[in-house]
Coordinates of C-alpha atoms and ligand atoms in Angstrom, one line a residue:
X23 CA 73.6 -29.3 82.6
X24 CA 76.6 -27.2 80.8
X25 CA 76.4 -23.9 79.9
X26 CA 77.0 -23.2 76.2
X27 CA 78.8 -20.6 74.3
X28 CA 78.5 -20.3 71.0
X29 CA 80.6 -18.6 68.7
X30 CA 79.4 -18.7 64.9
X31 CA 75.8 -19.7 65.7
X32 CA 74.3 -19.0 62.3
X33 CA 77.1 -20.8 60.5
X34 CA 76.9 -24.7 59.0
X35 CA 79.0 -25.7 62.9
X36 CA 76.9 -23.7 64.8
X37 CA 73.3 -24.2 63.3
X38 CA 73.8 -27.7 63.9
X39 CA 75.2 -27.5 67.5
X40 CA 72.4 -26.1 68.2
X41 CA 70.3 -28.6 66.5
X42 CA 71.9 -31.2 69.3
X43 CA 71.5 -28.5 72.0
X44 CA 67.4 -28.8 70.9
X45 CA 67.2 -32.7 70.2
X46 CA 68.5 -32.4 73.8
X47 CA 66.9 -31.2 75.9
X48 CA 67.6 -30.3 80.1
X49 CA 71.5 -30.9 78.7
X50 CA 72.4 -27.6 77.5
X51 CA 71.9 -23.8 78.7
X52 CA 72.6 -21.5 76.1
X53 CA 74.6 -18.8 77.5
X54 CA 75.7 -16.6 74.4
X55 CA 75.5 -16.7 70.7
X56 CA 77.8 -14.8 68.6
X57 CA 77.6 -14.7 64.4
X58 CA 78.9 -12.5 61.9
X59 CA 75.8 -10.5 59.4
X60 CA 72.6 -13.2 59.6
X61 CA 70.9 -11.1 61.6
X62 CA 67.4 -12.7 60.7
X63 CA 68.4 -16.4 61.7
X64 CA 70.3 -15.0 64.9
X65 CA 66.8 -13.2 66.1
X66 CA 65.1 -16.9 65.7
X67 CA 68.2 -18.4 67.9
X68 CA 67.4 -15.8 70.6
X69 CA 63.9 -16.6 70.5
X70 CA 64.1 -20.3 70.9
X71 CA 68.1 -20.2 73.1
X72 CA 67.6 -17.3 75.0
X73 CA 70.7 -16.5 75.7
X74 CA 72.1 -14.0 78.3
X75 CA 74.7 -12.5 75.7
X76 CA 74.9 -12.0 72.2
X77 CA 77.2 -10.7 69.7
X78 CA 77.6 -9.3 66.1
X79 CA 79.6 -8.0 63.8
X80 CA 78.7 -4.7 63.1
X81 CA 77.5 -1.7 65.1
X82 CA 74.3 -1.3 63.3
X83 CA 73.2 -4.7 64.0
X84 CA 74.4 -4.6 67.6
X85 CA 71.7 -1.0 68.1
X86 CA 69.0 -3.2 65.8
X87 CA 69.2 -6.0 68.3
X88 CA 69.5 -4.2 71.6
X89 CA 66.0 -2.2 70.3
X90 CA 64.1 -5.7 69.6
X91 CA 65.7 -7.3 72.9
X92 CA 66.7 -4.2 75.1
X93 CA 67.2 -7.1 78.1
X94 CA 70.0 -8.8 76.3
X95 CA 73.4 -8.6 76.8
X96 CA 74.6 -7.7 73.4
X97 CA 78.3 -6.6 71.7
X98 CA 80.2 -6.3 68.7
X99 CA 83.4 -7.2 66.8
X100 CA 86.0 -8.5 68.7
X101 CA 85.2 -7.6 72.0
X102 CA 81.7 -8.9 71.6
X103 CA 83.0 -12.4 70.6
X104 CA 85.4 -12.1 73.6
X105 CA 82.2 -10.9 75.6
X106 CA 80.6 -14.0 74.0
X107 CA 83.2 -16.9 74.9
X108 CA 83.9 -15.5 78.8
X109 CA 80.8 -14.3 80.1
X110 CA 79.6 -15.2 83.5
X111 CA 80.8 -17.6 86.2
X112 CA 82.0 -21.3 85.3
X113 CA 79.7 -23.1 86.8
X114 CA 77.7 -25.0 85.8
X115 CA 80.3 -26.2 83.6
X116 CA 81.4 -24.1 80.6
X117 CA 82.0 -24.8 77.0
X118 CA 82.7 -22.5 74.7
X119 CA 81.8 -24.3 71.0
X120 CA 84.6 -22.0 68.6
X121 CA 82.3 -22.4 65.1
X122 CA 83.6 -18.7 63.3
X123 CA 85.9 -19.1 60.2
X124 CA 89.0 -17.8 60.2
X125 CA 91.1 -16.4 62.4
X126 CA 88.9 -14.0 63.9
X127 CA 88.5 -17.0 66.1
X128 CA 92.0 -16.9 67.8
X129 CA 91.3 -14.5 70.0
X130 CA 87.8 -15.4 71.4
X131 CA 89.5 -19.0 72.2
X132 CA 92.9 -17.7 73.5
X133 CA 90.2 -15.5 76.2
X134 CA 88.1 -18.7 76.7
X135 CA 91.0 -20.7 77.6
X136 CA 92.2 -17.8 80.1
X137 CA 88.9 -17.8 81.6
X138 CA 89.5 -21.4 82.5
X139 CA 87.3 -22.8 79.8
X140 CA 87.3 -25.6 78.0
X141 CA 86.6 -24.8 73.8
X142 CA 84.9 -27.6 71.7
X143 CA 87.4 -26.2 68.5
X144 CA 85.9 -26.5 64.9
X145 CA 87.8 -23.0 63.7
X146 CA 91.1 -25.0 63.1
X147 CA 92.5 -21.4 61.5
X148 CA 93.4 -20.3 65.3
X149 CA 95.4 -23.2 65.5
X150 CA 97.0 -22.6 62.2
X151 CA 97.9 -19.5 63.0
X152 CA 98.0 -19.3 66.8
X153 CA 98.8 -22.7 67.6
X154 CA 101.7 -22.7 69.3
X155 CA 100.4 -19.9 72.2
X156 CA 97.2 -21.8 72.1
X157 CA 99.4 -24.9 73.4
X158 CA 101.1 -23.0 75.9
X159 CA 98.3 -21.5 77.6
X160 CA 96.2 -24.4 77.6
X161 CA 99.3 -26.1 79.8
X162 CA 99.3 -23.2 81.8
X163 CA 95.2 -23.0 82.1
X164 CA 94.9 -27.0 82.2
X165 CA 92.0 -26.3 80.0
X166 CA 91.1 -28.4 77.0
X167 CA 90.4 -28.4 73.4
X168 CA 87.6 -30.8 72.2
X169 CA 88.0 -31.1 68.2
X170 CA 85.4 -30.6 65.8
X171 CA 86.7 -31.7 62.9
X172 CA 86.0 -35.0 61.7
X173 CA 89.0 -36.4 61.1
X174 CA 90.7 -35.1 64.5
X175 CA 87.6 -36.4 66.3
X176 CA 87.9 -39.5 65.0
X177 CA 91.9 -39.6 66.0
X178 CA 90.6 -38.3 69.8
X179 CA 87.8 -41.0 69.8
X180 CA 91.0 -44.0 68.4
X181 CA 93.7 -42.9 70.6
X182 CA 91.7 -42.7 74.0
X183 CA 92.9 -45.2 75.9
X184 CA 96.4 -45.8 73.9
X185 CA 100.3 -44.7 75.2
X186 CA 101.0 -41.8 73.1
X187 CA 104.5 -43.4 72.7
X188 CA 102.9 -46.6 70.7
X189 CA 101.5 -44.3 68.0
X190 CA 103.5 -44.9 64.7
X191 CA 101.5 -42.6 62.3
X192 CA 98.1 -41.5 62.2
X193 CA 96.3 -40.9 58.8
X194 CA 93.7 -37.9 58.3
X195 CA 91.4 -38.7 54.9
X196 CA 90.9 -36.1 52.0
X197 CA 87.8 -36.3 50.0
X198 CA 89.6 -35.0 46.9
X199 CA 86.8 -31.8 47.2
X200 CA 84.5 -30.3 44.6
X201 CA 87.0 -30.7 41.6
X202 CA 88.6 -34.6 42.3
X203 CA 88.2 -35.5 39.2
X204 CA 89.4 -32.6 36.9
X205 CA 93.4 -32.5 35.5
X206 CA 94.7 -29.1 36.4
X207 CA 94.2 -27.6 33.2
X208 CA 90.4 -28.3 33.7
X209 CA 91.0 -26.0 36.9
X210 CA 91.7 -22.9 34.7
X211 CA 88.0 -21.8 34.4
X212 CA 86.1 -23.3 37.3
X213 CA 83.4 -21.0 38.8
X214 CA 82.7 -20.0 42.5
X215 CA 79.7 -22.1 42.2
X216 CA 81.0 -25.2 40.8
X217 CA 83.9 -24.7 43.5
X218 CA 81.0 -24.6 46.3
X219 CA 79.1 -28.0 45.1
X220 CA 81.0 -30.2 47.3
X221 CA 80.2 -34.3 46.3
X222 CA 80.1 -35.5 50.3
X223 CA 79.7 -32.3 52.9
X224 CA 77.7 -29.5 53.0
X225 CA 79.8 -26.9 55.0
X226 CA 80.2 -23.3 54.9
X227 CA 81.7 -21.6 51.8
X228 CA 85.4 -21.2 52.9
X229 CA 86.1 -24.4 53.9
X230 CA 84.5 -25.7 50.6
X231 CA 86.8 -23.9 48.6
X232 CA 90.2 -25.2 51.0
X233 CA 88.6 -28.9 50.3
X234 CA 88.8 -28.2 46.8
X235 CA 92.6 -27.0 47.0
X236 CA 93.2 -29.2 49.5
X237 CA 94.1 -26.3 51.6
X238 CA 91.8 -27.6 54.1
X239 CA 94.2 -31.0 54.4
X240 CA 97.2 -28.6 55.6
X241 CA 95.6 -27.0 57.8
X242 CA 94.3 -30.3 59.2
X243 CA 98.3 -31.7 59.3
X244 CA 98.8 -28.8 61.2
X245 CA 95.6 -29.0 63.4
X246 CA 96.5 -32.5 64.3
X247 CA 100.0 -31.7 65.0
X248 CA 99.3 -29.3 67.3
X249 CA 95.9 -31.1 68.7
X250 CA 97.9 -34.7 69.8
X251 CA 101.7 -33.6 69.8
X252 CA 102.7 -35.3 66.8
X253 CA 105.5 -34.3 64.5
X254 CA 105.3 -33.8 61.4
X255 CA 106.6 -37.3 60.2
X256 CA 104.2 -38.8 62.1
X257 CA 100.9 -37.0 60.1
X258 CA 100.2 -39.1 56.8
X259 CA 97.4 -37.7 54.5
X260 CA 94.8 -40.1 52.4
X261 CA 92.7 -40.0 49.4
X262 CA 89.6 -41.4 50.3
X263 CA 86.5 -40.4 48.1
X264 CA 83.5 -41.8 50.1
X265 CA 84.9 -40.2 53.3
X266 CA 83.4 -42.8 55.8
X267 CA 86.9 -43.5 57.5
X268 CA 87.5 -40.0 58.8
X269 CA 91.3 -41.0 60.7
X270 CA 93.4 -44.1 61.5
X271 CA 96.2 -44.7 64.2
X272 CA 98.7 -47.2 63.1
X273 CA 99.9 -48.3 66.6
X274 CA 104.3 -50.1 67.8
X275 CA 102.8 -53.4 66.8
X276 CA 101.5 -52.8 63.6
X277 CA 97.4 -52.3 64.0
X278 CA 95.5 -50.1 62.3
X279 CA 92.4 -48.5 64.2
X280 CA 90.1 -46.6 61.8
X281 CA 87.2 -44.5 62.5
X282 CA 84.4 -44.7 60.3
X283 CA 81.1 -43.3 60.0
X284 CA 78.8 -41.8 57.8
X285 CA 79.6 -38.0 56.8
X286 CA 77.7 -36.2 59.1
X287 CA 79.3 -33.4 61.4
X288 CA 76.8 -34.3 63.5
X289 CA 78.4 -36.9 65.0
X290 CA 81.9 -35.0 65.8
X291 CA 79.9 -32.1 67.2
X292 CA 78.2 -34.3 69.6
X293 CA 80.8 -36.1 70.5
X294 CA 82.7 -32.5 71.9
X295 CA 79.6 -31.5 73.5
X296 CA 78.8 -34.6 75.9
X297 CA 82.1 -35.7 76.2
X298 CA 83.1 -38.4 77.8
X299 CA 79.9 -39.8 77.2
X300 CA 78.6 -41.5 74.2
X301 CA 74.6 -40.3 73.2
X302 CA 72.5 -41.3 70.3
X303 CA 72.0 -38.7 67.5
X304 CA 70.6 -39.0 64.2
X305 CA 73.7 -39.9 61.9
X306 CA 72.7 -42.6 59.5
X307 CA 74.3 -45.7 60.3
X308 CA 76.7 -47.3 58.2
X309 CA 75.5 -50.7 56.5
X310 CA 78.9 -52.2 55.5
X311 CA 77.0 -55.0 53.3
X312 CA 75.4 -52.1 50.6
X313 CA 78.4 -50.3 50.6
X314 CA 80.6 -52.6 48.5
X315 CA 83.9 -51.4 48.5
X316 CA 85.8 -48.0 49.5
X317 CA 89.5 -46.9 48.3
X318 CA 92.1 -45.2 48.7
X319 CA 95.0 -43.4 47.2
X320 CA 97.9 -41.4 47.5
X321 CA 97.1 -37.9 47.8
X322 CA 99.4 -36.0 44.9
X323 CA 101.5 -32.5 46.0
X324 CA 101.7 -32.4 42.0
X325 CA 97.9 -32.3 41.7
X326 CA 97.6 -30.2 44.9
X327 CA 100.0 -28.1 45.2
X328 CA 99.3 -25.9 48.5
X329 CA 100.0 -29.1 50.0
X330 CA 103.7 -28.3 49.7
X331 CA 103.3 -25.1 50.2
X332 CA 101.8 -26.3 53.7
X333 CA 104.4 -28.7 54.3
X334 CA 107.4 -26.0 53.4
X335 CA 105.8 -23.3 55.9
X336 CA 105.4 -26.0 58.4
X337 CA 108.7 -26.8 58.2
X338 CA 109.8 -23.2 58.4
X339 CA 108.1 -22.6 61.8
X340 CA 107.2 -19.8 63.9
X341 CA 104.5 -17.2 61.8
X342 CA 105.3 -19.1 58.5
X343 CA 101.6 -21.3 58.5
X344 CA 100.3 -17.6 60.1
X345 CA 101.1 -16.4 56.7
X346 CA 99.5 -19.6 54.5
X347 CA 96.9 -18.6 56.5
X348 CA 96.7 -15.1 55.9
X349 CA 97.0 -15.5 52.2
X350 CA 94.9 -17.9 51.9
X351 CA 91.6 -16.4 54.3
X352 CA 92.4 -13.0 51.4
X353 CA 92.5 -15.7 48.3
X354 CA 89.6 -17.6 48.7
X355 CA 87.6 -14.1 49.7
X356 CA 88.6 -12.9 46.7
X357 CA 87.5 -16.2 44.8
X358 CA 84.7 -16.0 45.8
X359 CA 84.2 -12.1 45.2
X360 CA 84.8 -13.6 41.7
X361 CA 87.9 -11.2 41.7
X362 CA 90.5 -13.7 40.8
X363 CA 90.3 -17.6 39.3
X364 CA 90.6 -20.7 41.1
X365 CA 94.1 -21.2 40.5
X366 CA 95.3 -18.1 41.4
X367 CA 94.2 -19.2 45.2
X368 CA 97.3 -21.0 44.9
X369 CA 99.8 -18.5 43.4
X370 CA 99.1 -15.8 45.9
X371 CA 99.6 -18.0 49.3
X372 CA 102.5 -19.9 47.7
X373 CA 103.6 -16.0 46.6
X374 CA 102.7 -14.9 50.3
X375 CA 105.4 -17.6 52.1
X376 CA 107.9 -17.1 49.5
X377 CA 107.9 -13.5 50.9
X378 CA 107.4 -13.5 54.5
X379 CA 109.9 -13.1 56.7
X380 CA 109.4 -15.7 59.4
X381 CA 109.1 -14.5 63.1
X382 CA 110.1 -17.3 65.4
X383 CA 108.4 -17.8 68.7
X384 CA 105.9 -15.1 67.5
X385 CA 103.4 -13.7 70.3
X386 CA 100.1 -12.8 70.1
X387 CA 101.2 -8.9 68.2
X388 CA 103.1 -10.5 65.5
X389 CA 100.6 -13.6 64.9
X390 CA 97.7 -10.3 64.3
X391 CA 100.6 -8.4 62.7
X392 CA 101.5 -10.8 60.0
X393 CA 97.9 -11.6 59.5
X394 CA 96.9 -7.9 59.1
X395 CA 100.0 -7.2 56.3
X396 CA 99.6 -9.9 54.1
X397 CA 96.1 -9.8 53.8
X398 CA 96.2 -5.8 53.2
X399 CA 99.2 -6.3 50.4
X400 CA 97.0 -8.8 48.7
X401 CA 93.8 -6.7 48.9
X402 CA 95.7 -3.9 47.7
X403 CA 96.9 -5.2 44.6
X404 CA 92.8 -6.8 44.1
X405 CA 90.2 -4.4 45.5
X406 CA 89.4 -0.5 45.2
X407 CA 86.6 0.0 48.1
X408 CA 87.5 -1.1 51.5
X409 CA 83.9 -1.9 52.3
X410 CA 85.2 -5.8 49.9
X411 CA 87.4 -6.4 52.6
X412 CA 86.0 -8.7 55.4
Ligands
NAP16 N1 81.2 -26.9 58.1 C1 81.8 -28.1 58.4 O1 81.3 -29.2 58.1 C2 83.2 -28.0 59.1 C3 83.9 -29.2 59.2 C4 85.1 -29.2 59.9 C5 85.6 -28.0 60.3 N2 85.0 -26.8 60.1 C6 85.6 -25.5 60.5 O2 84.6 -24.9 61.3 C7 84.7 -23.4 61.2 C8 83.3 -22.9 60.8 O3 83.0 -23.5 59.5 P1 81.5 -23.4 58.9 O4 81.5 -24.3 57.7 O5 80.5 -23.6 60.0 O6 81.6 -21.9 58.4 P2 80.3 -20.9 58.1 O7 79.1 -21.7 57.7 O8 80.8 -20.0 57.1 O9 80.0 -20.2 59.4 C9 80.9 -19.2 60.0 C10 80.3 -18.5 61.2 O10 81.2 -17.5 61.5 C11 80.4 -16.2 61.6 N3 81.2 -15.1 61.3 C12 81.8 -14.8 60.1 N4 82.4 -13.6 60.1 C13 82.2 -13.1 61.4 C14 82.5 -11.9 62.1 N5 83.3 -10.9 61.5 N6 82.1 -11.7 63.3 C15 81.4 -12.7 64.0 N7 81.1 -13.9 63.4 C16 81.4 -14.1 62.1 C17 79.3 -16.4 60.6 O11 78.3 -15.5 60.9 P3 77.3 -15.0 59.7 O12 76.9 -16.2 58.9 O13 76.1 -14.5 60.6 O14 77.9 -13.9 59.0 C18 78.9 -17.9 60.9 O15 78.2 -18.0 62.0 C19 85.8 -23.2 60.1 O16 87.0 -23.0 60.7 C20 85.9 -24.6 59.4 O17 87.1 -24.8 58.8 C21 83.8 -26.8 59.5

């Protein structure tokens, strides 16, 4: 039995964690569930979880709650998701499953890591941002992150086993996202809800959109960088439209090992939560004789431009990807506020890193810091009330 944490409950990560946690059962005991404003789906999580502790975003919700459930443990903003990742003892065994968006989920996993907790990590923005003092602490805490993500579970699941010094290049896949197939000037006019109609995953809406401006890619380069201690050479990116091979791991002597399986975040999720072990779940299998054939194709910075953006703040170090990120959280929200275009997404993070000022070896103030600024100067120049700012 583990104890479970989860952080971003009602989102498209979190509903189907705890779809596992129910499929099951005796496995898991729900300790905490944290979520943003879904108030209605978070009551029906407490009824079937029960958890000890739960947290919200706002005040209101956090007095609503305690008057329908006056026995629960319940917080809000950021020191109800901290309430949410560290609460109680660690045994039986704690993990804390990090589903929020963005990097309101930095500091929630930097607490659960100093609690001496292990984090099954799907918000890859905290590493983005924070992924350098994440690394540090975990080697200080010899805790763990478990990924989420497909592709980087797919590189855990191919490099267990393997001398970290025989790994050439590993390869994360790109699905192309929602708009693959359009030429940039097709981009000009695209819609929210065209942007949000991805052709292989249904995820939440943020991640949608970075799919579709293959945002989501950098951040993965990143993610995987930090996640298996791999330069930057070493990280290769991959066209791959049917998105069945999630990652390879070309290996000193000139293998390949690929990780394929049908799109279903089902499987990675499951794979974090009963790690080491392998259990059955749901996914549909792959049947390699209907599927015919699968390609795959050089992923074009021309086409997809944040990728150099990415690359360059990379490159630059210290709070430089803070800032992609920064920009980029205030972009899409304002996307899909329907406040600015598509394309503009890409103008105003590529804007953002052109005028930050990079803070090397930033701490925990200036990672918050240069998050806070950017994203104000952007919403600024956008949005009148302060009640459109998230
Ligand atoms: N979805 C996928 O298939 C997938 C795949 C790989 C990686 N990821 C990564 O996993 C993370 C989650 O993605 P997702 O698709 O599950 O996102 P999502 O569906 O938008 O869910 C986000 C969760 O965060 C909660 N949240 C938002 N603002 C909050 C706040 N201020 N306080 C507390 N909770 C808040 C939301 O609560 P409410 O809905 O109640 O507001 C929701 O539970 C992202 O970092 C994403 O990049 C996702």
């Amino acid at each position: 039995m583990k104890n479970l944490f989860v952080l971003g409950s009602t989102g498209s990560i979190g509903r189907q964690t705890l779809e596992i946690v129910k499929e099951n059962p005796g496995e898991f005991s729900v300790v905490s569930l944290a979520c943003g404003s879904n108030i209605e789906l978070l009551i029906e999580q407490i009824k079937t979880f029960k958890p000890k502790v739960v947290a919200v975003e706002s005040e209101a919700d956090h007095l609503k709650l305690h008057e329908l459930f006056p026995e629960l443990i319940i917080g809000h903003g950021n020191q109800g998701l901290v309430k949410a990742a560290t609460y109680g003892p660690n045994s039986p065994e704690p993990l804390v499953v990090n589903a929020l968006v963005g990097i309101l989920g930095l500091i929630p996993t930097i607490h659960a890591i100093e609690a001496g907790r292990n984090v099954a990590l799907a918000n890859k923005e905290s590493l983005v941002a924070g992924g350098n003092i994440i690394k540090r602490l975990l080697s200080e805490e010899k805790t763990k992150l478990f990924p989420i993500d497909s592709e980087h579970s797919g590189l855990w699941q191919l490099l267990q086993g393997e001398d970290p010094k025989s790994v050439q290049k590993v390869y994360l896949t790109a699905s192309g996202g929602s708009f693959r197939h359009y030429e940039r000037s097709e981009l000009v006019h695209v819609t929210k809800e065209e942007a949000l109609r991805h052709p292989n995953w249904e995820m939440g809406a943020k991640i949608t959109v970075d799919s579709a401006t293959m945002m989501n890619k950098g951040f993965e380069i990143i993610e995987a960088m930090h996640l298996f201690d791999l330069p930057l050479e070493k990280v290769e990116t991959i066209l791959h439209e049917e998105s069945l091979v999630h990652a390879m791991v070309e290996f000193a002597d000139g293998s390949i090992k690929a990780q394929l399986s049908s799109h279903d975040m089902r499987l990675p999720i499951s794979y974090a939560l009963f790690y080491p072990e392998r259990r059955p779940t749901p996914v549909p299998r792959l049947d390699f004789a209907s599927l015919g054939k699968i390609g795959f194709a050089k992923l074009d910075h021309e086409r997809y431009p944040l990728m150099k953006v990415v690359l360059r703040a990379i490159r630059t170090g210290g709070s430089a990807p803070c800032a992609v990120n920064a920009a980029n959280e205030a972009a899409v929200n304002l996307f899909l506020q329907g406040k600015i275009g598509f394309l503009d997404i890409e103008i105003l993070v590529s804007d953002a890193l052109d005028h930050h000022l990079p803070i090397q070896n930033p701490g925990i103030a200036d990672i918050l810091n240069t998050d806070k600024n950017i994203k104000q100067s952007i919403y600024d120049r956008y949005l009148d009330k302060q009640g459109d700012r998230p």
